[in-house]
């Protein structure tokens, strides 16, 4: 492996860091190659001395992540953290619990309505067979309701999945705020 290939692989391994930081790191390794050439080392010998560029990049990324985690952990004092947790609990209790309860109550009601519309033709047929008969209008209306509910069911399922995903994301956001990540 030569100098340009080493630097290219190092640059690829550092993907995700800010561009200025990547350039600084690559420049320092490029300077190492220049010093190695001055000391009569070939590019291949310099690469062997440095090691695998992928491992070097992983080590640099781990150091960067550890430094960021320490910076985030020390960015808030424990008093600020307690105030944030108390505020988040109060907000969730006063506002979000009522909102979430009403949304899921409406979902439950809509689900019961869809299900009852789907079984309406069976109930009309039971009435026709067991009781004194049913009007054709009742049968027609129950079949129409059944068809409408069958058409609306996939949309209802998509809405339920969306709302459950939104609730999951909201809970994850709460956890991130409590852990001290940026909002």
PDB file of C-alpha atoms in Angstrom:
ATOM      1  CA  UNK A   1       0.000   0.000   0.000  1.00  0.00           C
ATOM      2  CA  UNK A   2       1.363   3.410  -0.907  1.00  0.00           C
ATOM      3  CA  UNK A   3       0.936   6.855   0.646  1.00  0.00           C
ATOM      4  CA  UNK A   4      -2.083   8.012  -1.372  1.00  0.00           C
ATOM      5  CA  UNK A   5      -3.979   4.757  -0.827  1.00  0.00           C
ATOM      6  CA  UNK A   6      -3.250   4.895   2.923  1.00  0.00           C
ATOM      7  CA  UNK A   7      -4.472   8.502   3.176  1.00  0.00           C
ATOM      8  CA  UNK A   8      -7.546   7.740   1.081  1.00  0.00           C
ATOM      9  CA  UNK A   9      -8.510   4.770   3.274  1.00  0.00           C
ATOM     10  CA  UNK A  10      -7.882   6.837   6.394  1.00  0.00           C
ATOM     11  CA  UNK A  11     -10.113   9.613   5.047  1.00  0.00           C
ATOM     12  CA  UNK A  12     -12.874   7.087   4.262  1.00  0.00           C
ATOM     13  CA  UNK A  13     -12.568   5.568   7.734  1.00  0.00           C
ATOM     14  CA  UNK A  14     -12.995   8.986   9.351  1.00  0.00           C
ATOM     15  CA  UNK A  15     -16.296   9.613   7.587  1.00  0.00           C
ATOM     16  CA  UNK A  16     -18.742  11.263   9.965  1.00  0.00           C
ATOM     17  CA  UNK A  17     -16.289  13.665  11.554  1.00  0.00           C
ATOM     18  CA  UNK A  18     -16.336  17.337  10.564  1.00  0.00           C
ATOM     19  CA  UNK A  19     -14.456  17.962   7.318  1.00  0.00           C
ATOM     20  CA  UNK A  20     -11.908  20.303   8.965  1.00  0.00           C
ATOM     21  CA  UNK A  21     -11.058  17.643  11.541  1.00  0.00           C
ATOM     22  CA  UNK A  22     -10.640  14.975   8.856  1.00  0.00           C
ATOM     23  CA  UNK A  23      -8.342  17.264   6.864  1.00  0.00           C
ATOM     24  CA  UNK A  24      -6.275  18.033   9.969  1.00  0.00           C
ATOM     25  CA  UNK A  25      -5.823  14.344  10.789  1.00  0.00           C
ATOM     26  CA  UNK A  26      -4.995  13.390   7.198  1.00  0.00           C
ATOM     27  CA  UNK A  27      -2.536  16.304   6.992  1.00  0.00           C
ATOM     28  CA  UNK A  28      -0.710  15.105  10.122  1.00  0.00           C
ATOM     29  CA  UNK A  29      -0.349  11.612   8.628  1.00  0.00           C
ATOM     30  CA  UNK A  30       0.780  13.167   5.336  1.00  0.00           C
ATOM     31  CA  UNK A  31       3.433  15.064   7.299  1.00  0.00           C
ATOM     32  CA  UNK A  32       4.546  11.738   8.780  1.00  0.00           C
ATOM     33  CA  UNK A  33       5.095  10.399   5.257  1.00  0.00           C
ATOM     34  CA  UNK A  34       7.170  13.488   4.399  1.00  0.00           C
ATOM     35  CA  UNK A  35       9.334  12.972   7.492  1.00  0.00           C
ATOM     36  CA  UNK A  36       9.686   9.278   6.657  1.00  0.00           C
ATOM     37  CA  UNK A  37      10.888  10.192   3.160  1.00  0.00           C
ATOM     38  CA  UNK A  38      13.456  12.544   4.686  1.00  0.00           C
ATOM     39  CA  UNK A  39      14.659   9.660   6.865  1.00  0.00           C
ATOM     40  CA  UNK A  40      15.127   7.452   3.776  1.00  0.00           C
ATOM     41  CA  UNK A  41      12.029   5.282   4.395  1.00  0.00           C
ATOM     42  CA  UNK A  42       9.903   4.099   1.497  1.00  0.00           C
ATOM     43  CA  UNK A  43       6.165   4.694   1.496  1.00  0.00           C
ATOM     44  CA  UNK A  44       5.540   0.971   2.074  1.00  0.00           C
ATOM     45  CA  UNK A  45       7.849   0.970   5.117  1.00  0.00           C
ATOM     46  CA  UNK A  46       6.095   4.049   6.500  1.00  0.00           C
ATOM     47  CA  UNK A  47       2.723   2.355   6.020  1.00  0.00           C
ATOM     48  CA  UNK A  48       3.980  -0.739   7.844  1.00  0.00           C
ATOM     49  CA  UNK A  49       5.184   1.454  10.684  1.00  0.00           C
ATOM     50  CA  UNK A  50       1.814   3.218  10.939  1.00  0.00           C
ATOM     51  CA  UNK A  51      -0.372   0.133  10.647  1.00  0.00           C
ATOM     52  CA  UNK A  52      -3.830  -0.424   9.198  1.00  0.00           C
ATOM     53  CA  UNK A  53      -5.592   2.863   8.276  1.00  0.00           C
ATOM     54  CA  UNK A  54      -8.997   1.382   9.086  1.00  0.00           C
ATOM     55  CA  UNK A  55      -7.898   0.524  12.645  1.00  0.00           C
ATOM     56  CA  UNK A  56      -6.340   3.968  13.051  1.00  0.00           C
ATOM     57  CA  UNK A  57      -9.605   5.611  11.937  1.00  0.00           C
ATOM     58  CA  UNK A  58     -11.666   3.437  14.317  1.00  0.00           C
ATOM     59  CA  UNK A  59      -9.362   4.365  17.195  1.00  0.00           C
ATOM     60  CA  UNK A  60      -9.668   8.074  16.377  1.00  0.00           C
ATOM     61  CA  UNK A  61     -13.477   7.808  16.127  1.00  0.00           C
ATOM     62  CA  UNK A  62     -13.665   6.018  19.493  1.00  0.00           C
ATOM     63  CA  UNK A  63     -11.558   8.731  21.123  1.00  0.00           C
ATOM     64  CA  UNK A  64     -13.784  11.406  19.572  1.00  0.00           C
ATOM     65  CA  UNK A  65     -16.991   9.709  20.773  1.00  0.00           C
ATOM     66  CA  UNK A  66     -15.581   9.287  24.286  1.00  0.00           C
ATOM     67  CA  UNK A  67     -14.593  12.949  24.392  1.00  0.00           C
ATOM     68  CA  UNK A  68     -18.064  14.009  23.209  1.00  0.00           C
ATOM     69  CA  UNK A  69     -19.757  11.787  25.793  1.00  0.00           C
ATOM     70  CA  UNK A  70     -17.656  13.305  28.576  1.00  0.00           C
ATOM     71  CA  UNK A  71     -18.440  16.807  27.329  1.00  0.00           C
ATOM     72  CA  UNK A  72     -22.174  16.067  27.253  1.00  0.00           C
ATOM     73  CA  UNK A  73     -22.083  14.404  30.667  1.00  0.00           C
ATOM     74  CA  UNK A  74     -20.405  17.396  32.263  1.00  0.00           C
ATOM     75  CA  UNK A  75     -22.443  20.002  30.410  1.00  0.00           C
ATOM     76  CA  UNK A  76     -25.266  19.938  32.978  1.00  0.00           C
ATOM     77  CA  UNK A  77     -24.990  20.104  36.698  1.00  0.00           C
ATOM     78  CA  UNK A  78     -26.997  17.724  38.833  1.00  0.00           C
ATOM     79  CA  UNK A  79     -29.276  20.589  39.931  1.00  0.00           C
ATOM     80  CA  UNK A  80     -30.098  21.422  36.339  1.00  0.00           C
ATOM     81  CA  UNK A  81     -30.698  17.749  35.624  1.00  0.00           C
ATOM     82  CA  UNK A  82     -33.130  17.476  38.551  1.00  0.00           C
ATOM     83  CA  UNK A  83     -35.039  20.560  37.382  1.00  0.00           C
ATOM     84  CA  UNK A  84     -35.261  19.169  33.865  1.00  0.00           C
ATOM     85  CA  UNK A  85     -36.585  15.826  35.123  1.00  0.00           C
ATOM     86  CA  UNK A  86     -39.174  17.511  37.379  1.00  0.00           C
ATOM     87  CA  UNK A  87     -40.297  19.791  34.545  1.00  0.00           C
ATOM     88  CA  UNK A  88     -40.569  16.874  32.158  1.00  0.00           C
ATOM     89  CA  UNK A  89     -42.596  14.840  34.658  1.00  0.00           C
ATOM     90  CA  UNK A  90     -44.980  17.744  35.293  1.00  0.00           C
ATOM     91  CA  UNK A  91     -45.372  18.418  31.571  1.00  0.00           C
ATOM     92  CA  UNK A  92     -46.114  14.756  30.899  1.00  0.00           C
ATOM     93  CA  UNK A  93     -48.597  14.496  33.775  1.00  0.00           C
ATOM     94  CA  UNK A  94     -50.436  17.760  33.114  1.00  0.00           C
ATOM     95  CA  UNK A  95     -50.548  17.855  29.344  1.00  0.00           C
ATOM     96  CA  UNK A  96     -49.357  14.729  27.583  1.00  0.00           C
ATOM     97  CA  UNK A  97     -51.191  12.071  29.637  1.00  0.00           C
ATOM     98  CA  UNK A  98     -54.577  13.675  28.895  1.00  0.00           C
ATOM     99  CA  UNK A  99     -53.738  14.143  25.229  1.00  0.00           C
ATOM    100  CA  UNK A 100     -52.383  10.620  24.790  1.00  0.00           C
ATOM    101  CA  UNK A 101     -55.334   9.161  26.701  1.00  0.00           C
ATOM    102  CA  UNK A 102     -57.846  10.990  24.525  1.00  0.00           C
ATOM    103  CA  UNK A 103     -56.093   9.979  21.296  1.00  0.00           C
ATOM    104  CA  UNK A 104     -55.972   6.324  22.270  1.00  0.00           C
ATOM    105  CA  UNK A 105     -59.564   6.514  23.541  1.00  0.00           C
ATOM    106  CA  UNK A 106     -60.637   7.777  20.130  1.00  0.00           C
ATOM    107  CA  UNK A 107     -58.643   4.979  18.490  1.00  0.00           C
ATOM    108  CA  UNK A 108     -60.359   2.414  20.698  1.00  0.00           C
ATOM    109  CA  UNK A 109     -63.778   3.870  19.874  1.00  0.00           C
ATOM    110  CA  UNK A 110     -63.022   3.923  16.150  1.00  0.00           C
ATOM    111  CA  UNK A 111     -61.813   0.312  16.327  1.00  0.00           C
ATOM    112  CA  UNK A 112     -64.993  -0.807  18.087  1.00  0.00           C
ATOM    113  CA  UNK A 113     -67.099   1.084  15.522  1.00  0.00           C
ATOM    114  CA  UNK A 114     -65.235  -0.535  12.600  1.00  0.00           C
ATOM    115  CA  UNK A 115     -65.610  -3.978  14.132  1.00  0.00           C
ATOM    116  CA  UNK A 116     -69.306  -3.525  14.853  1.00  0.00           C
ATOM    117  CA  UNK A 117     -69.917  -2.310  11.301  1.00  0.00           C
ATOM    118  CA  UNK A 118     -68.168  -5.424   9.979  1.00  0.00           C
ATOM    119  CA  UNK A 119     -70.419  -7.762  11.951  1.00  0.00           C
ATOM    120  CA  UNK A 120     -73.621  -5.765  11.296  1.00  0.00           C
ATOM    121  CA  UNK A 121     -74.750  -7.963   8.360  1.00  0.00           C
ATOM    122  CA  UNK A 122     -74.417 -11.075  10.532  1.00  0.00           C
ATOM    123  CA  UNK A 123     -76.530  -9.477  13.251  1.00  0.00           C
ATOM    124  CA  UNK A 124     -79.215  -8.490  10.738  1.00  0.00           C
ATOM    125  CA  UNK A 125     -79.250 -12.052   9.362  1.00  0.00           C
ATOM    126  CA  UNK A 126     -79.597 -13.404  12.912  1.00  0.00           C
ATOM    127  CA  UNK A 127     -82.484 -11.013  13.499  1.00  0.00           C
ATOM    128  CA  UNK A 128     -84.091 -12.188  10.273  1.00  0.00           C
ATOM    129  CA  UNK A 129     -83.737 -15.842  11.233  1.00  0.00           C
ATOM    130  CA  UNK A 130     -84.481 -15.712  14.959  1.00  0.00           C
ATOM    131  CA  UNK A 131     -86.880 -12.869  15.418  1.00  0.00           C
ATOM    132  CA  UNK A 132     -89.693 -11.671  13.250  1.00  0.00           C
ATOM    133  CA  UNK A 133     -87.689 -10.910  10.140  1.00  0.00           C
ATOM    134  CA  UNK A 134     -85.831  -7.882   8.979  1.00  0.00           C
ATOM    135  CA  UNK A 135     -86.376  -5.261   6.398  1.00  0.00           C
ATOM    136  CA  UNK A 136     -84.326  -5.335   3.228  1.00  0.00           C
ATOM    137  CA  UNK A 137     -83.287  -1.778   4.015  1.00  0.00           C
ATOM    138  CA  UNK A 138     -81.631  -2.945   7.256  1.00  0.00           C
ATOM    139  CA  UNK A 139     -79.762  -5.668   5.382  1.00  0.00           C
ATOM    140  CA  UNK A 140     -78.685  -3.276   2.618  1.00  0.00           C
ATOM    141  CA  UNK A 141     -77.581  -0.618   5.122  1.00  0.00           C
ATOM    142  CA  UNK A 142     -75.613  -3.149   7.185  1.00  0.00           C
ATOM    143  CA  UNK A 143     -73.838  -4.427   4.047  1.00  0.00           C
ATOM    144  CA  UNK A 144     -72.915  -0.856   3.076  1.00  0.00           C
ATOM    145  CA  UNK A 145     -71.568  -0.221   6.585  1.00  0.00           C
ATOM    146  CA  UNK A 146     -69.583  -3.446   6.400  1.00  0.00           C
ATOM    147  CA  UNK A 147     -68.069  -2.439   3.060  1.00  0.00           C
ATOM    148  CA  UNK A 148     -67.154   1.024   4.306  1.00  0.00           C
ATOM    149  CA  UNK A 149     -65.526  -0.410   7.413  1.00  0.00           C
ATOM    150  CA  UNK A 150     -63.548  -2.925   5.336  1.00  0.00           C
ATOM    151  CA  UNK A 151     -62.305  -0.067   3.125  1.00  0.00           C
ATOM    152  CA  UNK A 152     -61.362   2.073   6.139  1.00  0.00           C
ATOM    153  CA  UNK A 153     -59.617  -0.688   8.126  1.00  0.00           C
ATOM    154  CA  UNK A 154     -56.198  -0.471   6.366  1.00  0.00           C
ATOM    155  CA  UNK A 155     -56.140   3.299   6.940  1.00  0.00           C
ATOM    156  CA  UNK A 156     -57.085   2.756  10.567  1.00  0.00           C
ATOM    157  CA  UNK A 157     -54.225   0.280  10.961  1.00  0.00           C
ATOM    158  CA  UNK A 158     -51.772   2.743   9.373  1.00  0.00           C
ATOM    159  CA  UNK A 159     -52.995   5.474  11.718  1.00  0.00           C
ATOM    160  CA  UNK A 160     -52.547   3.193  14.728  1.00  0.00           C
ATOM    161  CA  UNK A 161     -48.988   2.298  13.667  1.00  0.00           C
ATOM    162  CA  UNK A 162     -48.152   5.966  13.090  1.00  0.00           C
ATOM    163  CA  UNK A 163     -49.485   6.980  16.504  1.00  0.00           C
ATOM    164  CA  UNK A 164     -47.697   4.139  18.295  1.00  0.00           C
ATOM    165  CA  UNK A 165     -44.440   5.068  16.510  1.00  0.00           C
ATOM    166  CA  UNK A 166     -44.968   8.717  17.472  1.00  0.00           C
ATOM    167  CA  UNK A 167     -45.503   7.688  21.096  1.00  0.00           C
ATOM    168  CA  UNK A 168     -42.370   5.552  20.985  1.00  0.00           C
ATOM    169  CA  UNK A 169     -40.344   8.463  19.549  1.00  0.00           C
ATOM    170  CA  UNK A 170     -41.752  10.778  22.229  1.00  0.00           C
ATOM    171  CA  UNK A 171     -40.720   8.362  24.983  1.00  0.00           C
ATOM    172  CA  UNK A 172     -37.239   8.042  23.434  1.00  0.00           C
ATOM    173  CA  UNK A 173     -37.009  11.844  23.317  1.00  0.00           C
ATOM    174  CA  UNK A 174     -37.900  11.965  27.040  1.00  0.00           C
ATOM    175  CA  UNK A 175     -35.145   9.461  27.791  1.00  0.00           C
ATOM    176  CA  UNK A 176     -32.616  11.461  25.736  1.00  0.00           C
ATOM    177  CA  UNK A 177     -33.555  14.666  27.574  1.00  0.00           C
ATOM    178  CA  UNK A 178     -33.165  12.951  30.936  1.00  0.00           C
ATOM    179  CA  UNK A 179     -29.819  11.461  29.866  1.00  0.00           C
ATOM    180  CA  UNK A 180     -28.606  14.969  29.094  1.00  0.00           C
ATOM    181  CA  UNK A 181     -28.440  14.918  25.322  1.00  0.00           C
ATOM    182  CA  UNK A 182     -29.177  18.052  23.401  1.00  0.00           C
ATOM    183  CA  UNK A 183     -32.806  18.688  22.605  1.00  0.00           C
TER     184      UNK A 183
END
